[in-house]
XYZ file of C-alpha atoms in Angstrom:
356
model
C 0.000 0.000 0.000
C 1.999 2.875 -1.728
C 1.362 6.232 -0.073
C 2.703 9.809 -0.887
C 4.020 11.791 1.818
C 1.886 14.859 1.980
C 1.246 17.604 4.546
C -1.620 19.631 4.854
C -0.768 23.097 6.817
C -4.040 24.750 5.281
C -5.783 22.226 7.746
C -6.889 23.947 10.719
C -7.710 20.810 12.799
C -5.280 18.223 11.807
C -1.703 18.281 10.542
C -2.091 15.279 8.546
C 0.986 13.249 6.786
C 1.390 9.582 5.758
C 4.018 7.926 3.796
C 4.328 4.340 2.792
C 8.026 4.261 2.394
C 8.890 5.770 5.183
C 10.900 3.764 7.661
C 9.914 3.142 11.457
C 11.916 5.126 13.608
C 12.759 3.382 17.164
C 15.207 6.089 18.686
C 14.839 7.023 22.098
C 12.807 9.914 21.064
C 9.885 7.417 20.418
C 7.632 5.899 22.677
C 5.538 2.633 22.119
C 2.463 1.871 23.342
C 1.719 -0.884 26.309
C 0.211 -3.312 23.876
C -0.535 -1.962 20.826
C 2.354 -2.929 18.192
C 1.812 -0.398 15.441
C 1.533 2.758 17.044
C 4.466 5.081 18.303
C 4.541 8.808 19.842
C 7.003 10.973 19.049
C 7.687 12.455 22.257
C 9.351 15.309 20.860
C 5.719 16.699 18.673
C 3.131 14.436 19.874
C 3.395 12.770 16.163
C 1.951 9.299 16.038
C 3.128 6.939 13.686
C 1.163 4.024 12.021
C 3.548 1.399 11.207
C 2.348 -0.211 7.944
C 0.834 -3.969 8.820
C 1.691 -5.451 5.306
C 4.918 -3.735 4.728
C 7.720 -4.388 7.973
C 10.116 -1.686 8.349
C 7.393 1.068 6.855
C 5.312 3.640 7.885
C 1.252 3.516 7.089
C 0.499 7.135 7.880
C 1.998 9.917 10.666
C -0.672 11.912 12.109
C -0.708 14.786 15.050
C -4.139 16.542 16.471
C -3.997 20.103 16.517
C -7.303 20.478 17.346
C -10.076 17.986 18.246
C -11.510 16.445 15.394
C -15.202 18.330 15.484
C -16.994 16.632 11.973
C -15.975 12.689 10.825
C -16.995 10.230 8.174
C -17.180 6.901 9.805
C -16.982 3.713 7.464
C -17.208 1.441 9.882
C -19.413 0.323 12.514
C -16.881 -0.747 15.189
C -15.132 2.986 15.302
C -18.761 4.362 15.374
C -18.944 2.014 18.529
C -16.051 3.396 20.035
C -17.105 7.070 19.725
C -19.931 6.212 21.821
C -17.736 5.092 24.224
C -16.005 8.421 24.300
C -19.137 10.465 24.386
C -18.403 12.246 21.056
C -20.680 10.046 18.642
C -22.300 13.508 18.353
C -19.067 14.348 15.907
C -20.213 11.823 13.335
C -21.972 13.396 10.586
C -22.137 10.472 7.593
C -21.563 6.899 7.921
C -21.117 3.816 5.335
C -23.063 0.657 5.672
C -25.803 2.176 7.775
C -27.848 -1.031 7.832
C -25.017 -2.990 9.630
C -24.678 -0.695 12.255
C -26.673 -2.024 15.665
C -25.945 1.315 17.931
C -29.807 2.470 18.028
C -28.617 6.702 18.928
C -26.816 6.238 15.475
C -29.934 4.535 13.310
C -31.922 7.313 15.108
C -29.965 9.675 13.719
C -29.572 8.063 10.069
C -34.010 8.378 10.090
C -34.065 12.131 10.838
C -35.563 14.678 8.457
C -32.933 16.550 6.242
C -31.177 19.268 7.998
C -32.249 18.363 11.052
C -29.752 18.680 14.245
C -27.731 15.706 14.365
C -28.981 14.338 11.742
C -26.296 11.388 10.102
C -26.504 11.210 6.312
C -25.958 7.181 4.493
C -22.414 7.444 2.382
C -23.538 4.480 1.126
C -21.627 1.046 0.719
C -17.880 1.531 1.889
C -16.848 -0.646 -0.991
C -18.021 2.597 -3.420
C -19.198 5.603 -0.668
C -21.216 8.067 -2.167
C -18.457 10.790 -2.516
C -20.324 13.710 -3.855
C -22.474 13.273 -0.409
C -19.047 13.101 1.852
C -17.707 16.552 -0.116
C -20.912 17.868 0.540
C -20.613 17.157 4.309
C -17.447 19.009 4.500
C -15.830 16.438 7.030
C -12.741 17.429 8.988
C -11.674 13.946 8.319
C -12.550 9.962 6.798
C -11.805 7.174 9.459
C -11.628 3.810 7.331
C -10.102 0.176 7.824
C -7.730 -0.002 5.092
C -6.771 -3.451 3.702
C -3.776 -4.897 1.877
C -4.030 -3.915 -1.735
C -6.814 -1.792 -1.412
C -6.463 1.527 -4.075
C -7.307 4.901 -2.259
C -7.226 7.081 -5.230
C -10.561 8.327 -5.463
C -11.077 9.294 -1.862
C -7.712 10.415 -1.880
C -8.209 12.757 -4.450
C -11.272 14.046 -2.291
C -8.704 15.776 -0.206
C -9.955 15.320 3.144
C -7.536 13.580 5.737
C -8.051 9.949 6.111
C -7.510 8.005 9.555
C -6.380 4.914 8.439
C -8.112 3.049 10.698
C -5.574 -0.246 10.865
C -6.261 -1.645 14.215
C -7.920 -4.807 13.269
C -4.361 -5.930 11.958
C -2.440 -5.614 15.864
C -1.588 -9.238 17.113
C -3.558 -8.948 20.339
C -6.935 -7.871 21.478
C -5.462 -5.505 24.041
C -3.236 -4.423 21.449
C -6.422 -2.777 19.391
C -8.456 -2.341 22.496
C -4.868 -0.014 23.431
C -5.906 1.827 19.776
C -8.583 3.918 21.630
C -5.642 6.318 23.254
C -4.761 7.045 19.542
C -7.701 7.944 18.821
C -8.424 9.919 22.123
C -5.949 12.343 21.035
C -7.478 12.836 17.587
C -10.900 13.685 19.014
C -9.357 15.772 22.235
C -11.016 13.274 24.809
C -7.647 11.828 25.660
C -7.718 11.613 29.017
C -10.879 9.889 28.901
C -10.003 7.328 26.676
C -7.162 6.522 28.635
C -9.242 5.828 31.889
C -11.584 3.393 29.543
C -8.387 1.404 28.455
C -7.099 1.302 31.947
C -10.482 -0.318 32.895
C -9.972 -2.642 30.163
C -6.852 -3.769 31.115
C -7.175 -3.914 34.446
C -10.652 -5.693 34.131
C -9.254 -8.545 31.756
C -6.021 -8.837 33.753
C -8.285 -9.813 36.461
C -10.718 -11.630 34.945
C -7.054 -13.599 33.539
C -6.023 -14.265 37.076
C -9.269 -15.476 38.054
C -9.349 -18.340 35.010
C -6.184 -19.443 36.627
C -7.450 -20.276 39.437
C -10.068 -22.533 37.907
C -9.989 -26.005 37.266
C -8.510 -26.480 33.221
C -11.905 -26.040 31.590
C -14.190 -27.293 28.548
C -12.261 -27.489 24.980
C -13.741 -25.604 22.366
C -14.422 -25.522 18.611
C -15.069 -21.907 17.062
C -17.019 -21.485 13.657
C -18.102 -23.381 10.581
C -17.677 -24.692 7.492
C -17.875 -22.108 4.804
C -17.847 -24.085 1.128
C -15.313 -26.268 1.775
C -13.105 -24.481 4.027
C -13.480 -24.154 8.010
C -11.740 -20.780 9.038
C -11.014 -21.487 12.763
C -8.372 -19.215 14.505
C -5.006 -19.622 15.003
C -3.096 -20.321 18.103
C -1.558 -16.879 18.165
C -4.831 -14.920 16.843
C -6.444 -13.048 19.372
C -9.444 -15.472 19.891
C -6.887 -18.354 20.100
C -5.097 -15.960 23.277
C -8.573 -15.411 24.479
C -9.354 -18.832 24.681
C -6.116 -19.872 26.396
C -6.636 -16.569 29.312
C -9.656 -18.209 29.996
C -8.291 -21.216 30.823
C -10.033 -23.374 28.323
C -8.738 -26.328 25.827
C -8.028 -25.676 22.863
C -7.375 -27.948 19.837
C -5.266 -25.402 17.902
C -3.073 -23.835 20.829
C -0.099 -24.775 20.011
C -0.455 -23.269 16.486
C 1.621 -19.978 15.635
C -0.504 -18.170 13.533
C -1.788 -14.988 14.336
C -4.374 -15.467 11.741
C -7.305 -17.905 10.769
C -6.314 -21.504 9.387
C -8.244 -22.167 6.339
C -9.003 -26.160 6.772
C -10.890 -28.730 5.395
C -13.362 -30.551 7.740
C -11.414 -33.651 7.811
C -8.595 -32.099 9.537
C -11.051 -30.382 12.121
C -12.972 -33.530 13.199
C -9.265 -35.127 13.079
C -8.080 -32.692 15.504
C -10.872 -30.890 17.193
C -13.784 -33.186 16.634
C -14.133 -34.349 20.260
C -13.961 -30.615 21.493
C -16.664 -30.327 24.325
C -18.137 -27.348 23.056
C -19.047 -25.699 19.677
C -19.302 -21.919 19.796
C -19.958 -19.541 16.438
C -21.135 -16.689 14.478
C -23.501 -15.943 12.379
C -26.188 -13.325 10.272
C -29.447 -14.326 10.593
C -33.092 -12.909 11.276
C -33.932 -16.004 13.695
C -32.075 -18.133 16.106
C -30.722 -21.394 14.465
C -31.619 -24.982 14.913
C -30.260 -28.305 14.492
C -32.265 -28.770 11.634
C -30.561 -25.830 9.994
C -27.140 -26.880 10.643
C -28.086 -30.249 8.986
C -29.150 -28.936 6.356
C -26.315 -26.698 5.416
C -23.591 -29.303 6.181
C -24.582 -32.919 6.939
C -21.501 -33.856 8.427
C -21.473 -31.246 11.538
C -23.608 -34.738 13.447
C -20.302 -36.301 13.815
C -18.904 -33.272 16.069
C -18.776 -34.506 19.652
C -20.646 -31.230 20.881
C -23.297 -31.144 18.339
C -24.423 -35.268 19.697
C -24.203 -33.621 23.390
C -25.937 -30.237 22.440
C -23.353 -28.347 23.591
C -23.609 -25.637 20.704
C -23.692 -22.381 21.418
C -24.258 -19.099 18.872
C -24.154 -15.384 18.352
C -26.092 -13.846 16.146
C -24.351 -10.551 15.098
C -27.672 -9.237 13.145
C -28.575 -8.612 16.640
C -25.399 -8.781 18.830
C -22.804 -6.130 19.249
C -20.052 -8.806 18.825
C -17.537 -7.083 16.580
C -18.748 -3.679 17.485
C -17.938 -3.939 21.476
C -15.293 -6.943 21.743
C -12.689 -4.522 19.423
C -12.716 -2.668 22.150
C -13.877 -4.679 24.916
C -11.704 -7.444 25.005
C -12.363 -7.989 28.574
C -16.006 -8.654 27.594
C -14.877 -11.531 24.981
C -12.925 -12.535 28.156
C -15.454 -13.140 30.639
C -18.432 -14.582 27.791
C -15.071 -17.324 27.146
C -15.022 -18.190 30.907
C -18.300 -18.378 31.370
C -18.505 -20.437 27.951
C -15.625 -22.939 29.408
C -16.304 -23.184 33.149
C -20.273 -23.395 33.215
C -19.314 -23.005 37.363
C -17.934 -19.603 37.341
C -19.686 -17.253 39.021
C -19.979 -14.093 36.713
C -23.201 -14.069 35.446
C -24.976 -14.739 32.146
C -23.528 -14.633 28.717
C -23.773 -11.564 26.481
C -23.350 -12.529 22.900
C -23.796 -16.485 23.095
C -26.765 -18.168 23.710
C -27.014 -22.017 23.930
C -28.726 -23.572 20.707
C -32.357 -24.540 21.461
Protein backbone atom coordinates (compact mmCIF):
# COMPACT_ATOMS: atom_id res chain seq x y z
CA UNK A 1 0.00 0.00 0.00
CA UNK A 2 2.00 2.88 -1.73
CA UNK A 3 1.36 6.23 -0.07
CA UNK A 4 2.70 9.81 -0.89
CA UNK A 5 4.02 11.79 1.82
CA UNK A 6 1.89 14.86 1.98
CA UNK A 7 1.25 17.60 4.55
CA UNK A 8 -1.62 19.63 4.85
CA UNK A 9 -0.77 23.10 6.82
CA UNK A 10 -4.04 24.75 5.28
CA UNK A 11 -5.78 22.23 7.75
CA UNK A 12 -6.89 23.95 10.72
CA UNK A 13 -7.71 20.81 12.80
CA UNK A 14 -5.28 18.22 11.81
CA UNK A 15 -1.70 18.28 10.54
CA UNK A 16 -2.09 15.28 8.55
CA UNK A 17 0.99 13.25 6.79
CA UNK A 18 1.39 9.58 5.76
CA UNK A 19 4.02 7.93 3.80
CA UNK A 20 4.33 4.34 2.79
CA UNK A 21 8.03 4.26 2.39
CA UNK A 22 8.89 5.77 5.18
CA UNK A 23 10.90 3.76 7.66
CA UNK A 24 9.91 3.14 11.46
CA UNK A 25 11.92 5.13 13.61
CA UNK A 26 12.76 3.38 17.16
CA UNK A 27 15.21 6.09 18.69
CA UNK A 28 14.84 7.02 22.10
CA UNK A 29 12.81 9.91 21.06
CA UNK A 30 9.88 7.42 20.42
CA UNK A 31 7.63 5.90 22.68
CA UNK A 32 5.54 2.63 22.12
CA UNK A 33 2.46 1.87 23.34
CA UNK A 34 1.72 -0.88 26.31
CA UNK A 35 0.21 -3.31 23.88
CA UNK A 36 -0.54 -1.96 20.83
CA UNK A 37 2.35 -2.93 18.19
CA UNK A 38 1.81 -0.40 15.44
CA UNK A 39 1.53 2.76 17.04
CA UNK A 40 4.47 5.08 18.30
CA UNK A 41 4.54 8.81 19.84
CA UNK A 42 7.00 10.97 19.05
CA UNK A 43 7.69 12.46 22.26
CA UNK A 44 9.35 15.31 20.86
CA UNK A 45 5.72 16.70 18.67
CA UNK A 46 3.13 14.44 19.87
CA UNK A 47 3.39 12.77 16.16
CA UNK A 48 1.95 9.30 16.04
CA UNK A 49 3.13 6.94 13.69
CA UNK A 50 1.16 4.02 12.02
CA UNK A 51 3.55 1.40 11.21
CA UNK A 52 2.35 -0.21 7.94
CA UNK A 53 0.83 -3.97 8.82
CA UNK A 54 1.69 -5.45 5.31
CA UNK A 55 4.92 -3.74 4.73
CA UNK A 56 7.72 -4.39 7.97
CA UNK A 57 10.12 -1.69 8.35
CA UNK A 58 7.39 1.07 6.86
CA UNK A 59 5.31 3.64 7.88
CA UNK A 60 1.25 3.52 7.09
CA UNK A 61 0.50 7.14 7.88
CA UNK A 62 2.00 9.92 10.67
CA UNK A 63 -0.67 11.91 12.11
CA UNK A 64 -0.71 14.79 15.05
CA UNK A 65 -4.14 16.54 16.47
CA UNK A 66 -4.00 20.10 16.52
CA UNK A 67 -7.30 20.48 17.35
CA UNK A 68 -10.08 17.99 18.25
CA UNK A 69 -11.51 16.45 15.39
CA UNK A 70 -15.20 18.33 15.48
CA UNK A 71 -16.99 16.63 11.97
CA UNK A 72 -15.98 12.69 10.83
CA UNK A 73 -17.00 10.23 8.17
CA UNK A 74 -17.18 6.90 9.80
CA UNK A 75 -16.98 3.71 7.46
CA UNK A 76 -17.21 1.44 9.88
CA UNK A 77 -19.41 0.32 12.51
CA UNK A 78 -16.88 -0.75 15.19
CA UNK A 79 -15.13 2.99 15.30
CA UNK A 80 -18.76 4.36 15.37
CA UNK A 81 -18.94 2.01 18.53
CA UNK A 82 -16.05 3.40 20.03
CA UNK A 83 -17.10 7.07 19.73
CA UNK A 84 -19.93 6.21 21.82
CA UNK A 85 -17.74 5.09 24.22
CA UNK A 86 -16.01 8.42 24.30
CA UNK A 87 -19.14 10.47 24.39
CA UNK A 88 -18.40 12.25 21.06
CA UNK A 89 -20.68 10.05 18.64
CA UNK A 90 -22.30 13.51 18.35
CA UNK A 91 -19.07 14.35 15.91
CA UNK A 92 -20.21 11.82 13.34
CA UNK A 93 -21.97 13.40 10.59
CA UNK A 94 -22.14 10.47 7.59
CA UNK A 95 -21.56 6.90 7.92
CA UNK A 96 -21.12 3.82 5.34
CA UNK A 97 -23.06 0.66 5.67
CA UNK A 98 -25.80 2.18 7.78
CA UNK A 99 -27.85 -1.03 7.83
CA UNK A 100 -25.02 -2.99 9.63
CA UNK A 101 -24.68 -0.69 12.26
CA UNK A 102 -26.67 -2.02 15.66
CA UNK A 103 -25.94 1.32 17.93
CA UNK A 104 -29.81 2.47 18.03
CA UNK A 105 -28.62 6.70 18.93
CA UNK A 106 -26.82 6.24 15.47
CA UNK A 107 -29.93 4.53 13.31
CA UNK A 108 -31.92 7.31 15.11
CA UNK A 109 -29.96 9.67 13.72
CA UNK A 110 -29.57 8.06 10.07
CA UNK A 111 -34.01 8.38 10.09
CA UNK A 112 -34.07 12.13 10.84
CA UNK A 113 -35.56 14.68 8.46
CA UNK A 114 -32.93 16.55 6.24
CA UNK A 115 -31.18 19.27 8.00
CA UNK A 116 -32.25 18.36 11.05
CA UNK A 117 -29.75 18.68 14.24
CA UNK A 118 -27.73 15.71 14.37
CA UNK A 119 -28.98 14.34 11.74
CA UNK A 120 -26.30 11.39 10.10
CA UNK A 121 -26.50 11.21 6.31
CA UNK A 122 -25.96 7.18 4.49
CA UNK A 123 -22.41 7.44 2.38
CA UNK A 124 -23.54 4.48 1.13
CA UNK A 125 -21.63 1.05 0.72
CA UNK A 126 -17.88 1.53 1.89
CA UNK A 127 -16.85 -0.65 -0.99
CA UNK A 128 -18.02 2.60 -3.42
CA UNK A 129 -19.20 5.60 -0.67
CA UNK A 130 -21.22 8.07 -2.17
CA UNK A 131 -18.46 10.79 -2.52
CA UNK A 132 -20.32 13.71 -3.86
CA UNK A 133 -22.47 13.27 -0.41
CA UNK A 134 -19.05 13.10 1.85
CA UNK A 135 -17.71 16.55 -0.12
CA UNK A 136 -20.91 17.87 0.54
CA UNK A 137 -20.61 17.16 4.31
CA UNK A 138 -17.45 19.01 4.50
CA UNK A 139 -15.83 16.44 7.03
CA UNK A 140 -12.74 17.43 8.99
CA UNK A 141 -11.67 13.95 8.32
CA UNK A 142 -12.55 9.96 6.80
CA UNK A 143 -11.80 7.17 9.46
CA UNK A 144 -11.63 3.81 7.33
CA UNK A 145 -10.10 0.18 7.82
CA UNK A 146 -7.73 0.00 5.09
CA UNK A 147 -6.77 -3.45 3.70
CA UNK A 148 -3.78 -4.90 1.88
CA UNK A 149 -4.03 -3.91 -1.74
CA UNK A 150 -6.81 -1.79 -1.41
CA UNK A 151 -6.46 1.53 -4.07
CA UNK A 152 -7.31 4.90 -2.26
CA UNK A 153 -7.23 7.08 -5.23
CA UNK A 154 -10.56 8.33 -5.46
CA UNK A 155 -11.08 9.29 -1.86
CA UNK A 156 -7.71 10.41 -1.88
CA UNK A 157 -8.21 12.76 -4.45
CA UNK A 158 -11.27 14.05 -2.29
CA UNK A 159 -8.70 15.78 -0.21
CA UNK A 160 -9.95 15.32 3.14
CA UNK A 161 -7.54 13.58 5.74
CA UNK A 162 -8.05 9.95 6.11
CA UNK A 163 -7.51 8.01 9.55
CA UNK A 164 -6.38 4.91 8.44
CA UNK A 165 -8.11 3.05 10.70
CA UNK A 166 -5.57 -0.25 10.86
CA UNK A 167 -6.26 -1.64 14.22
CA UNK A 168 -7.92 -4.81 13.27
CA UNK A 169 -4.36 -5.93 11.96
CA UNK A 170 -2.44 -5.61 15.86
CA UNK A 171 -1.59 -9.24 17.11
CA UNK A 172 -3.56 -8.95 20.34
CA UNK A 173 -6.94 -7.87 21.48
CA UNK A 174 -5.46 -5.51 24.04
CA UNK A 175 -3.24 -4.42 21.45
CA UNK A 176 -6.42 -2.78 19.39
CA UNK A 177 -8.46 -2.34 22.50
CA UNK A 178 -4.87 -0.01 23.43
CA UNK A 179 -5.91 1.83 19.78
CA UNK A 180 -8.58 3.92 21.63
CA UNK A 181 -5.64 6.32 23.25
CA UNK A 182 -4.76 7.04 19.54
CA UNK A 183 -7.70 7.94 18.82
CA UNK A 184 -8.42 9.92 22.12
CA UNK A 185 -5.95 12.34 21.03
CA UNK A 186 -7.48 12.84 17.59
CA UNK A 187 -10.90 13.69 19.01
CA UNK A 188 -9.36 15.77 22.23
CA UNK A 189 -11.02 13.27 24.81
CA UNK A 190 -7.65 11.83 25.66
CA UNK A 191 -7.72 11.61 29.02
CA UNK A 192 -10.88 9.89 28.90
CA UNK A 193 -10.00 7.33 26.68
CA UNK A 194 -7.16 6.52 28.63
CA UNK A 195 -9.24 5.83 31.89
CA UNK A 196 -11.58 3.39 29.54
CA UNK A 197 -8.39 1.40 28.45
CA UNK A 198 -7.10 1.30 31.95
CA UNK A 199 -10.48 -0.32 32.89
CA UNK A 200 -9.97 -2.64 30.16
CA UNK A 201 -6.85 -3.77 31.11
CA UNK A 202 -7.18 -3.91 34.45
CA UNK A 203 -10.65 -5.69 34.13
CA UNK A 204 -9.25 -8.54 31.76
CA UNK A 205 -6.02 -8.84 33.75
CA UNK A 206 -8.28 -9.81 36.46
CA UNK A 207 -10.72 -11.63 34.94
CA UNK A 208 -7.05 -13.60 33.54
CA UNK A 209 -6.02 -14.27 37.08
CA UNK A 210 -9.27 -15.48 38.05
CA UNK A 211 -9.35 -18.34 35.01
CA UNK A 212 -6.18 -19.44 36.63
CA UNK A 213 -7.45 -20.28 39.44
CA UNK A 214 -10.07 -22.53 37.91
CA UNK A 215 -9.99 -26.01 37.27
CA UNK A 216 -8.51 -26.48 33.22
CA UNK A 217 -11.91 -26.04 31.59
CA UNK A 218 -14.19 -27.29 28.55
CA UNK A 219 -12.26 -27.49 24.98
CA UNK A 220 -13.74 -25.60 22.37
CA UNK A 221 -14.42 -25.52 18.61
CA UNK A 222 -15.07 -21.91 17.06
CA UNK A 223 -17.02 -21.49 13.66
CA UNK A 224 -18.10 -23.38 10.58
CA UNK A 225 -17.68 -24.69 7.49
CA UNK A 226 -17.88 -22.11 4.80
CA UNK A 227 -17.85 -24.08 1.13
CA UNK A 228 -15.31 -26.27 1.77
CA UNK A 229 -13.10 -24.48 4.03
CA UNK A 230 -13.48 -24.15 8.01
CA UNK A 231 -11.74 -20.78 9.04
CA UNK A 232 -11.01 -21.49 12.76
CA UNK A 233 -8.37 -19.22 14.51
CA UNK A 234 -5.01 -19.62 15.00
CA UNK A 235 -3.10 -20.32 18.10
CA UNK A 236 -1.56 -16.88 18.17
CA UNK A 237 -4.83 -14.92 16.84
CA UNK A 238 -6.44 -13.05 19.37
CA UNK A 239 -9.44 -15.47 19.89
CA UNK A 240 -6.89 -18.35 20.10
CA UNK A 241 -5.10 -15.96 23.28
CA UNK A 242 -8.57 -15.41 24.48
CA UNK A 243 -9.35 -18.83 24.68
CA UNK A 244 -6.12 -19.87 26.40
CA UNK A 245 -6.64 -16.57 29.31
CA UNK A 246 -9.66 -18.21 30.00
CA UNK A 247 -8.29 -21.22 30.82
CA UNK A 248 -10.03 -23.37 28.32
CA UNK A 249 -8.74 -26.33 25.83
CA UNK A 250 -8.03 -25.68 22.86
CA UNK A 251 -7.38 -27.95 19.84
CA UNK A 252 -5.27 -25.40 17.90
CA UNK A 253 -3.07 -23.84 20.83
CA UNK A 254 -0.10 -24.78 20.01
CA UNK A 255 -0.45 -23.27 16.49
CA UNK A 256 1.62 -19.98 15.63
CA UNK A 257 -0.50 -18.17 13.53
CA UNK A 258 -1.79 -14.99 14.34
CA UNK A 259 -4.37 -15.47 11.74
CA UNK A 260 -7.31 -17.91 10.77
CA UNK A 261 -6.31 -21.50 9.39
CA UNK A 262 -8.24 -22.17 6.34
CA UNK A 263 -9.00 -26.16 6.77
CA UNK A 264 -10.89 -28.73 5.40
CA UNK A 265 -13.36 -30.55 7.74
CA UNK A 266 -11.41 -33.65 7.81
CA UNK A 267 -8.59 -32.10 9.54
CA UNK A 268 -11.05 -30.38 12.12
CA UNK A 269 -12.97 -33.53 13.20
CA UNK A 270 -9.27 -35.13 13.08
CA UNK A 271 -8.08 -32.69 15.50
CA UNK A 272 -10.87 -30.89 17.19
CA UNK A 273 -13.78 -33.19 16.63
CA UNK A 274 -14.13 -34.35 20.26
CA UNK A 275 -13.96 -30.61 21.49
CA UNK A 276 -16.66 -30.33 24.33
CA UNK A 277 -18.14 -27.35 23.06
CA UNK A 278 -19.05 -25.70 19.68
CA UNK A 279 -19.30 -21.92 19.80
CA UNK A 280 -19.96 -19.54 16.44
CA UNK A 281 -21.13 -16.69 14.48
CA UNK A 282 -23.50 -15.94 12.38
CA UNK A 283 -26.19 -13.32 10.27
CA UNK A 284 -29.45 -14.33 10.59
CA UNK A 285 -33.09 -12.91 11.28
CA UNK A 286 -33.93 -16.00 13.69
CA UNK A 287 -32.08 -18.13 16.11
CA UNK A 288 -30.72 -21.39 14.46
CA UNK A 289 -31.62 -24.98 14.91
CA UNK A 290 -30.26 -28.30 14.49
CA UNK A 291 -32.27 -28.77 11.63
CA UNK A 292 -30.56 -25.83 9.99
CA UNK A 293 -27.14 -26.88 10.64
CA UNK A 294 -28.09 -30.25 8.99
CA UNK A 295 -29.15 -28.94 6.36
CA UNK A 296 -26.31 -26.70 5.42
CA UNK A 297 -23.59 -29.30 6.18
CA UNK A 298 -24.58 -32.92 6.94
CA UNK A 299 -21.50 -33.86 8.43
CA UNK A 300 -21.47 -31.25 11.54
CA UNK A 301 -23.61 -34.74 13.45
CA UNK A 302 -20.30 -36.30 13.81
CA UNK A 303 -18.90 -33.27 16.07
CA UNK A 304 -18.78 -34.51 19.65
CA UNK A 305 -20.65 -31.23 20.88
CA UNK A 306 -23.30 -31.14 18.34
CA UNK A 307 -24.42 -35.27 19.70
CA UNK A 308 -24.20 -33.62 23.39
CA UNK A 309 -25.94 -30.24 22.44
CA UNK A 310 -23.35 -28.35 23.59
CA UNK A 311 -23.61 -25.64 20.70
CA UNK A 312 -23.69 -22.38 21.42
CA UNK A 313 -24.26 -19.10 18.87
CA UNK A 314 -24.15 -15.38 18.35
CA UNK A 315 -26.09 -13.85 16.15
CA UNK A 316 -24.35 -10.55 15.10
CA UNK A 317 -27.67 -9.24 13.15
CA UNK A 318 -28.58 -8.61 16.64
CA UNK A 319 -25.40 -8.78 18.83
CA UNK A 320 -22.80 -6.13 19.25
CA UNK A 321 -20.05 -8.81 18.82
CA UNK A 322 -17.54 -7.08 16.58
CA UNK A 323 -18.75 -3.68 17.48
CA UNK A 324 -17.94 -3.94 21.48
CA UNK A 325 -15.29 -6.94 21.74
CA UNK A 326 -12.69 -4.52 19.42
CA UNK A 327 -12.72 -2.67 22.15
CA UNK A 328 -13.88 -4.68 24.92
CA UNK A 329 -11.70 -7.44 25.00
CA UNK A 330 -12.36 -7.99 28.57
CA UNK A 331 -16.01 -8.65 27.59
CA UNK A 332 -14.88 -11.53 24.98
CA UNK A 333 -12.92 -12.53 28.16
CA UNK A 334 -15.45 -13.14 30.64
CA UNK A 335 -18.43 -14.58 27.79
CA UNK A 336 -15.07 -17.32 27.15
CA UNK A 337 -15.02 -18.19 30.91
CA UNK A 338 -18.30 -18.38 31.37
CA UNK A 339 -18.50 -20.44 27.95
CA UNK A 340 -15.63 -22.94 29.41
CA UNK A 341 -16.30 -23.18 33.15
CA UNK A 342 -20.27 -23.40 33.22
CA UNK A 343 -19.31 -23.00 37.36
CA UNK A 344 -17.93 -19.60 37.34
CA UNK A 345 -19.69 -17.25 39.02
CA UNK A 346 -19.98 -14.09 36.71
CA UNK A 347 -23.20 -14.07 35.45
CA UNK A 348 -24.98 -14.74 32.15
CA UNK A 349 -23.53 -14.63 28.72
CA UNK A 350 -23.77 -11.56 26.48
CA UNK A 351 -23.35 -12.53 22.90
CA UNK A 352 -23.80 -16.49 23.10
CA UNK A 353 -26.77 -18.17 23.71
CA UNK A 354 -27.01 -22.02 23.93
CA UNK A 355 -28.73 -23.57 20.71
CA UNK A 356 -32.36 -24.54 21.46
Amino acid sequence: MTRKCLWLFALPLLLFACGGRTAVNNDGNHSQFSYAQLLTVNLSDGTVSVSDPWRQGKTLQTLKATKPLKRVVVFTTVHCQLLEYLGVADRIVGVCDAKYILIKDIQRRLALAKGAKGKIEDCGNSMSPDMERIIALKPDAIVLSPYEGQSMQKIERLGIPIIYAADYMETSSLGRAEWMRYYGRLFGCERKADSLFHVVDSTYQSLKAYAAKLPKGRSILTERKTGAIWYTPGGKSTIGVTIRDANGGYAFANDNHSGSLALNFETILAKAGESDIWAFKFNGTRPMAKADLLREFDGYKALKAFRDGQIYECNCSVKPYFEETSWRPDYLLREMIILLHPDAKLGKLRYYQKLG
